[in-house]
Coordinates of C-alpha atoms and ligand atoms in Angstrom, one line a residue:
M2 CA -14.4 12.2 -26.2
A3 CA -14.2 10.7 -22.7
N4 CA -14.6 12.9 -19.6
V5 CA -12.8 12.6 -16.3
A6 CA -13.2 14.5 -13.0
I7 CA -10.7 14.7 -10.1
M8 CA -12.1 14.9 -6.6
G9 CA -9.4 16.3 -4.2
F10 CA -6.6 18.4 -5.6
G11 CA -3.8 17.6 -3.3
T12 CA -0.5 15.7 -4.2
V13 CA -2.2 12.9 -6.1
G14 CA -5.0 14.9 -7.7
S15 CA -2.6 17.6 -9.0
G16 CA -0.3 14.8 -10.2
V17 CA -3.2 13.3 -12.2
A18 CA -3.9 16.6 -13.8
E19 CA -0.3 17.0 -14.7
V20 CA 0.0 13.5 -16.2
L21 CA -3.2 14.1 -18.3
R22 CA -1.7 17.4 -19.5
M23 CA 1.8 16.0 -20.1
N24 CA 0.7 12.8 -21.9
G25 CA -2.6 13.9 -23.4
E26 CA -1.6 13.0 -26.9
S27 CA -0.4 9.5 -26.2
I28 CA -3.3 8.8 -23.8
A29 CA -5.8 9.8 -26.6
R30 CA -4.0 7.5 -29.1
K31 CA -4.1 4.6 -26.7
L32 CA -7.8 5.3 -25.8
G33 CA -8.9 5.9 -29.4
E34 CA -10.4 9.3 -28.3
P35 CA -9.3 12.4 -26.3
L36 CA -9.6 12.3 -22.5
R37 CA -10.9 15.6 -21.2
L38 CA -10.4 16.8 -17.7
Q39 CA -14.0 18.0 -17.2
Y40 CA -14.0 18.9 -13.5
I41 CA -11.8 19.4 -10.4
L42 CA -13.7 19.2 -7.2
D43 CA -11.9 20.8 -4.2
V44 CA -12.8 23.0 -1.3
R45 CA -9.9 25.2 -2.1
D46 CA -10.2 28.3 -4.4
L47 CA -8.6 27.4 -7.7
S48 CA -9.7 30.6 -9.5
A49 CA -6.1 31.9 -9.7
T50 CA -4.8 28.7 -11.3
E51 CA -4.8 27.3 -14.8
Y52 CA -7.6 25.0 -13.6
A53 CA -10.1 27.8 -12.9
G54 CA -12.3 26.8 -15.8
V55 CA -12.9 23.3 -14.5
A56 CA -13.0 24.0 -10.8
V57 CA -16.2 23.1 -8.9
K58 CA -17.1 22.9 -5.2
D59 CA -20.4 21.0 -5.4
F60 CA -20.2 17.2 -5.8
S61 CA -23.8 17.1 -7.2
V62 CA -22.5 18.8 -10.4
L63 CA -20.4 15.6 -11.0
E64 CA -23.0 13.2 -9.8
S65 CA -25.7 14.6 -12.1
D66 CA -23.6 15.1 -15.3
P67 CA -24.6 12.3 -17.7
N68 CA -21.4 13.1 -19.8
L69 CA -19.0 12.4 -17.0
D70 CA -17.5 8.9 -17.4
V71 CA -14.8 8.5 -14.7
V72 CA -14.2 10.0 -11.3
V73 CA -10.8 10.0 -9.7
E74 CA -11.1 10.0 -5.9
S75 CA -8.0 11.5 -4.4
I76 CA -9.6 13.1 -1.4
G77 CA -8.2 10.6 1.0
G78 CA -9.6 9.4 4.3
A79 CA -12.8 7.4 4.7
K80 CA -15.5 10.0 5.4
V81 CA -16.3 12.4 2.5
A82 CA -14.4 10.1 0.2
L83 CA -16.7 7.2 1.1
D84 CA -19.8 9.3 0.6
F85 CA -18.7 10.6 -2.8
T86 CA -17.4 7.3 -4.0
R87 CA -20.7 5.5 -3.1
R88 CA -22.7 8.3 -4.8
A89 CA -20.5 8.4 -7.9
L90 CA -20.8 4.6 -8.4
L91 CA -24.5 4.7 -7.8
A92 CA -24.7 7.4 -10.5
G93 CA -23.1 5.0 -12.9
K94 CA -19.6 6.6 -13.0
H95 CA -16.4 4.5 -13.0
V96 CA -14.3 5.4 -9.9
V97 CA -10.5 5.2 -9.7
T98 CA -8.6 5.8 -6.5
S99 CA -5.3 5.9 -4.7
N100 CA -7.1 5.9 -1.3
K101 CA -5.8 2.8 0.6
E102 CA -7.7 3.7 3.8
L103 CA -11.0 3.7 1.9
V104 CA -10.3 0.5 -0.1
A105 CA -9.0 -1.4 2.9
A106 CA -12.0 -0.4 5.1
H107 CA -14.8 -0.3 2.6
G108 CA -13.5 -2.0 -0.6
K109 CA -15.9 -4.9 -0.2
E110 CA -19.0 -2.7 -0.1
L111 CA -17.8 -0.4 -2.9
L112 CA -16.9 -3.2 -5.2
A113 CA -20.4 -4.7 -4.6
I114 CA -22.0 -1.4 -5.6
A115 CA -19.7 -1.3 -8.7
R116 CA -20.8 -4.8 -9.6
E117 CA -24.4 -3.9 -9.2
K118 CA -24.1 -0.8 -11.4
N119 CA -21.8 -2.5 -13.9
V120 CA -19.0 0.1 -13.5
N121 CA -15.4 -0.3 -12.5
Y122 CA -13.9 0.6 -9.1
L123 CA -10.1 0.4 -9.6
F124 CA -7.4 1.2 -7.1
E125 CA -4.0 0.1 -8.5
A126 CA -2.4 3.3 -7.0
S127 CA -3.5 2.3 -3.5
V128 CA -0.6 -0.1 -3.0
G129 CA 3.0 0.6 -4.1
G130 CA 2.3 4.1 -5.6
G131 CA 3.4 3.8 -9.2
I132 CA 4.3 0.1 -9.1
P133 CA 1.9 -2.1 -11.1
V134 CA 1.3 -4.9 -8.5
L135 CA -2.5 -5.3 -7.9
R136 CA -3.3 -6.0 -11.5
P137 CA -0.5 -8.5 -12.0
L138 CA -1.5 -10.1 -8.7
F139 CA -5.2 -10.7 -9.7
Q140 CA -4.7 -11.1 -13.4
C141 CA -1.2 -12.3 -14.5
L142 CA -0.7 -14.5 -11.5
A143 CA -4.3 -15.8 -11.4
G144 CA -3.1 -19.3 -12.3
N145 CA -1.2 -19.6 -9.1
Q146 CA -2.2 -20.4 -5.5
I147 CA -0.5 -17.4 -3.8
E148 CA 1.5 -18.6 -0.9
E149 CA 3.0 -15.3 0.4
V150 CA 3.1 -11.6 -0.2
V151 CA 5.8 -9.6 1.6
G152 CA 7.2 -6.2 1.0
I153 CA 8.2 -2.6 1.7
L154 CA 4.9 -0.9 1.4
N155 CA 5.5 2.5 2.8
G156 CA 7.7 5.0 1.1
T157 CA 7.8 7.5 4.0
T158 CA 9.2 5.1 6.5
N159 CA 11.6 3.6 4.0
Y160 CA 12.8 7.1 3.2
I161 CA 13.2 7.9 6.9
L162 CA 15.1 4.7 7.6
T163 CA 17.4 5.3 4.6
R164 CA 18.2 8.9 5.6
M165 CA 18.8 8.0 9.2
V166 CA 21.1 5.0 8.4
K167 CA 22.9 6.3 5.3
G168 CA 22.7 10.1 5.8
G169 CA 23.0 10.3 9.6
V170 CA 19.9 12.5 9.5
P171 CA 17.8 12.6 12.7
F172 CA 14.3 11.1 12.6
G173 CA 12.4 14.4 12.8
E174 CA 14.4 15.9 10.0
A175 CA 14.0 12.9 7.7
L176 CA 10.3 12.9 8.3
Q177 CA 10.1 16.6 7.4
E178 CA 12.0 15.8 4.1
A179 CA 9.5 13.1 3.3
Q180 CA 6.6 15.5 4.0
A181 CA 8.2 18.1 1.8
K182 CA 8.5 15.6 -1.0
G183 CA 4.8 14.7 -0.8
Y184 CA 5.4 11.2 0.4
A185 CA 3.9 11.3 3.9
E186 CA 0.2 11.0 4.9
Q187 CA -1.6 14.2 6.1
N188 CA -1.1 12.7 9.6
P189 CA 2.4 11.1 9.2
A190 CA 1.7 8.9 12.3
A191 CA -0.2 6.7 9.8
D192 CA 3.2 6.1 8.1
V193 CA 5.4 5.9 11.2
E194 CA 3.1 3.7 13.2
G195 CA 2.7 1.2 10.3
L196 CA -1.0 1.8 9.7
D197 CA -0.5 2.8 6.1
A198 CA 1.5 -0.4 5.4
G199 CA -1.2 -2.3 7.3
R200 CA -3.9 -1.0 5.0
K201 CA -1.8 -2.0 2.0
I202 CA -1.0 -5.5 3.2
C203 CA -4.8 -6.0 3.8
I204 CA -5.6 -5.0 0.2
L205 CA -2.9 -7.3 -1.1
S206 CA -4.2 -10.1 1.0
D207 CA -7.9 -9.4 -0.1
L208 CA -6.9 -9.7 -3.7
A209 CA -4.5 -12.6 -3.3
W210 CA -7.0 -14.9 -1.5
G211 CA -10.4 -13.2 -2.3
K212 CA -11.3 -12.8 1.4
E213 CA -11.5 -9.7 3.4
V214 CA -8.8 -8.9 6.0
R215 CA -9.6 -5.8 8.0
P216 CA -6.7 -3.6 9.1
E217 CA -8.0 -3.5 12.7
A218 CA -7.7 -7.4 12.8
I219 CA -4.0 -7.6 12.2
S220 CA -0.9 -6.9 14.3
I221 CA 0.8 -3.6 13.3
R222 CA 4.1 -2.3 14.6
G223 CA 5.8 0.7 13.0
I224 CA 9.2 2.2 13.3
S225 CA 8.7 4.7 16.2
D226 CA 10.2 2.3 18.8
L227 CA 13.0 1.1 16.6
D228 CA 16.4 1.5 18.3
L229 CA 19.1 2.7 15.9
E230 CA 21.6 0.5 17.8
D231 CA 19.7 -2.6 16.4
V232 CA 20.0 -1.1 12.9
A233 CA 23.8 -0.8 13.4
V234 CA 24.2 -4.3 15.0
A235 CA 22.1 -5.8 12.2
D236 CA 24.1 -4.0 9.6
R237 CA 27.4 -5.3 10.9
A238 CA 26.0 -8.8 10.8
G239 CA 24.8 -8.6 7.2
Y240 CA 21.2 -7.6 7.7
R241 CA 19.1 -4.5 6.9
V242 CA 16.2 -3.4 9.0
K243 CA 13.1 -2.8 6.9
L244 CA 9.5 -2.2 7.8
L245 CA 7.6 -5.0 6.0
G246 CA 4.0 -5.9 5.5
R247 CA 3.6 -9.7 5.2
A248 CA 0.7 -11.9 4.4
L249 CA 0.8 -15.7 4.4
R250 CA -1.4 -18.6 3.5
L251 CA -0.8 -21.3 6.1
P252 CA -1.1 -25.1 5.5
G253 CA -4.9 -25.9 5.6
G254 CA -5.8 -22.5 4.0
R255 CA -5.9 -20.2 7.0
Q256 CA -4.3 -16.8 6.6
A257 CA -2.0 -14.4 8.6
A258 CA -1.1 -10.8 8.0
Y259 CA 1.0 -8.3 9.9
V260 CA 3.3 -5.3 9.8
S261 CA 6.6 -5.1 11.6
P262 CA 10.2 -4.0 11.3
H263 CA 12.2 -7.0 10.3
L264 CA 15.9 -7.9 9.9
V265 CA 16.3 -8.8 6.2
P266 CA 19.4 -10.7 5.0
A267 CA 21.5 -8.4 2.8
D268 CA 21.2 -10.9 -0.1
C269 CA 17.3 -10.8 0.0
P270 CA 16.0 -8.7 -3.0
V271 CA 14.2 -6.2 -0.7
A272 CA 17.3 -5.5 1.4
P273 CA 18.8 -2.9 -1.0
V274 CA 15.5 -1.1 -1.6
D275 CA 16.0 2.4 -0.3
D276 CA 14.5 5.9 -0.2
V277 CA 10.9 6.2 -1.4
F278 CA 11.1 2.9 -3.3
N279 CA 8.8 0.1 -2.5
A280 CA 9.3 -3.6 -3.4
I281 CA 6.7 -6.3 -3.1
M282 CA 7.6 -10.0 -3.4
V283 CA 4.9 -12.5 -4.3
R284 CA 5.3 -16.2 -4.1
G285 CA 3.0 -18.3 -6.2
N286 CA 3.0 -22.1 -6.3
A287 CA 3.6 -22.2 -10.0
V288 CA 5.7 -19.1 -10.7
G289 CA 7.9 -19.1 -7.6
D290 CA 9.1 -15.7 -6.4
V291 CA 8.3 -12.5 -8.4
M292 CA 9.2 -9.0 -7.3
F293 CA 7.7 -5.7 -8.1
Y294 CA 9.8 -2.6 -7.6
G295 CA 9.4 1.2 -8.1
R296 CA 8.5 4.5 -6.5
G297 CA 5.9 3.9 -3.8
A298 CA 4.7 7.5 -3.2
G299 CA 4.8 10.9 -4.8
D300 CA 2.6 12.9 -7.1
L301 CA 3.6 11.7 -10.6
P302 CA 4.4 8.0 -9.7
T303 CA 1.0 7.7 -8.0
A304 CA -0.7 9.5 -10.8
S305 CA 0.9 7.1 -13.3
A306 CA -1.1 4.3 -11.7
V307 CA -4.3 6.3 -11.4
V308 CA -4.3 7.3 -15.0
G309 CA -3.5 3.7 -16.1
D310 CA -6.7 2.7 -14.2
V311 CA -8.7 5.5 -15.8
L312 CA -7.8 4.2 -19.2
D313 CA -8.5 0.6 -18.1
A314 CA -11.9 1.6 -16.8
L315 CA -12.8 3.3 -20.1
Q316 CA -11.5 0.4 -22.1
H317 CA -13.8 -1.9 -20.0
R318 CA -16.8 0.3 -20.0
D319 CA -19.2 -2.4 -21.1
Q320 CA -17.5 -5.4 -19.6
R321 CA -16.4 -4.3 -16.2
R322 CA -13.3 -5.7 -14.5
D323 CA -14.5 -8.4 -12.2
L324 CA -12.4 -8.2 -9.0
G325 CA -13.4 -8.2 -5.4
W326 CA -13.4 -10.2 -2.2
S327 CA -16.1 -11.8 -0.2
E328 CA -16.5 -13.0 3.4
S329 CA -13.9 -12.5 6.1
A330 CA -10.7 -14.4 6.0
D331 CA -10.1 -17.1 8.5
L332 CA -7.1 -15.5 10.3
A333 CA -4.6 -17.6 12.2
D334 CA -3.4 -16.4 15.6
L335 CA -0.1 -14.7 14.7
E336 CA 1.3 -15.1 18.2
T337 CA 0.9 -18.9 18.4
E338 CA 0.5 -20.3 14.9
V339 CA 3.2 -18.5 12.8
S340 CA 6.9 -19.3 13.3
M341 CA 9.9 -17.3 12.2
P342 CA 13.5 -16.7 13.4
W343 CA 14.0 -13.8 15.9
Y344 CA 16.7 -11.2 16.6
L345 CA 17.3 -10.5 20.3
R346 CA 19.8 -8.0 21.9
G347 CA 20.7 -7.5 25.5
G348 CA 24.1 -8.6 26.6
F349 CA 23.0 -12.0 27.9
E350 CA 24.7 -15.3 27.5
A351 CA 23.6 -16.7 24.1
P352 CA 21.5 -19.9 24.3
A353 CA 23.1 -22.9 22.6
D354 CA 20.6 -23.0 19.7
C355 CA 21.1 -19.3 18.8
R356 CA 23.6 -17.7 16.4
T357 CA 25.7 -15.0 18.1
L358 CA 26.1 -11.6 16.4
S359 CA 28.6 -9.0 17.6
G360 CA 27.1 -6.2 19.7
G361 CA 25.5 -8.5 22.3
A362 CA 22.8 -9.8 20.0
V363 CA 21.7 -13.3 18.7
I364 CA 19.4 -14.8 16.1
A365 CA 17.2 -17.4 17.6
P366 CA 15.8 -20.3 15.5
A367 CA 12.2 -20.2 14.2
M368 CA 9.6 -20.0 16.9
T369 CA 6.2 -18.3 17.4
G370 CA 5.9 -14.7 18.7
R371 CA 4.7 -16.0 22.0
E372 CA 7.7 -18.2 22.4
A373 CA 10.0 -15.4 21.3
R374 CA 8.5 -13.0 23.8
A375 CA 8.9 -15.6 26.6
L376 CA 12.5 -16.1 25.6
A377 CA 13.2 -12.4 25.5
G378 CA 11.6 -12.1 29.0
R379 CA 13.8 -14.9 30.4
L380 CA 17.0 -13.4 28.9
G381 CA 16.1 -9.8 29.8
A382 CA 16.5 -8.8 26.1
K383 CA 16.3 -5.1 25.3
A384 CA 15.2 -5.7 21.7
L385 CA 13.2 -8.3 19.8
L386 CA 12.6 -8.2 16.0
P387 CA 11.4 -10.9 13.5
V388 CA 13.9 -12.0 10.9
L389 CA 12.8 -12.6 7.3
E390 CA 14.0 -16.0 6.3
Ligands
LIG420 N1 2.3 7.8 2.7 C1 2.4 6.8 1.8 C2 3.8 6.3 1.7 C3 2.0 7.4 0.4 O1 4.7 6.9 2.2 O2 4.0 5.2 1.2 C4 1.8 6.3 -0.6 O3 0.7 5.4 -0.3

């Protein structure tokens, strides 16, 4: 018998309990022993629920129980969750999480503690919800030099964009729908302003190149200043507007990472990815392009990835998974060292080297952000967005 505890009984925590209940038999078969939900730690009163018998409010009960094997941290945030994760690892428990804020900000330290205590700290659910992407990236693609990772990393904003564009639903209403479906963060500004996608592209970058990229060190632009006119103009010209996180390895080994709405050509595999779905494209120097696709948020999809990690942690009890990242990445200056084509709109005369779109917009050839901003200033452009090549 293996024992698991859930810390934080919100969307993800309750999804994990549901998956353990729904799939208990097949999980036990795969594990070779039953997996028992031993504790649920939450500040809320669960006495009127079916989980009354396992509900606890005191973390030290988990910390001091020698029979507890794995702790699922689904508290969220980087305060209490950080303290409890540290203490659980130091107490020799494996910890599994969906908490991208914590992994992006403190993953290096927590992985070092896990290494020291010979336990697993796993976080597949922190990027892409139910999509298996982190394990394929550090395991199946380990033979490659990763060149680029780019994708739709936030289900809430993709859902909002889809509802606005295809359903004609106003922004506020689409956000409320995403909240009701359990996709949005407690403070949905983290979704809308791109911070959530920023944390996820940092985790992908950390694992792709083994060096820490901190969320506060990268450029992040969300969808709050996106003009629907640009979405319409882009659509007529054969592009979709998607919020993308992107991480690149530049010639010479320096790295760049950022989040921004992009124009994506309609024939690019991420263009038709709608609603809560996420898609992450990885380019390796041996494999070429690979794409991972699935539900990027929601209780059961996220719980699917969490429970997969719980099994993996238990199957690697003695020989822990060796993953992690070390010193800070050498980040290139995004504004001056990374070139890409740009979309500009504003009813100006199109420069000769630009492609004209209907609706008073153009696509300018690849140039740096600084050059694009200078061009937009000279032309008096009302909108400027990068274009994914
Ligand atoms: N708020 C996140 C999203 C949840 O919408 O993608 C999953 O990380």
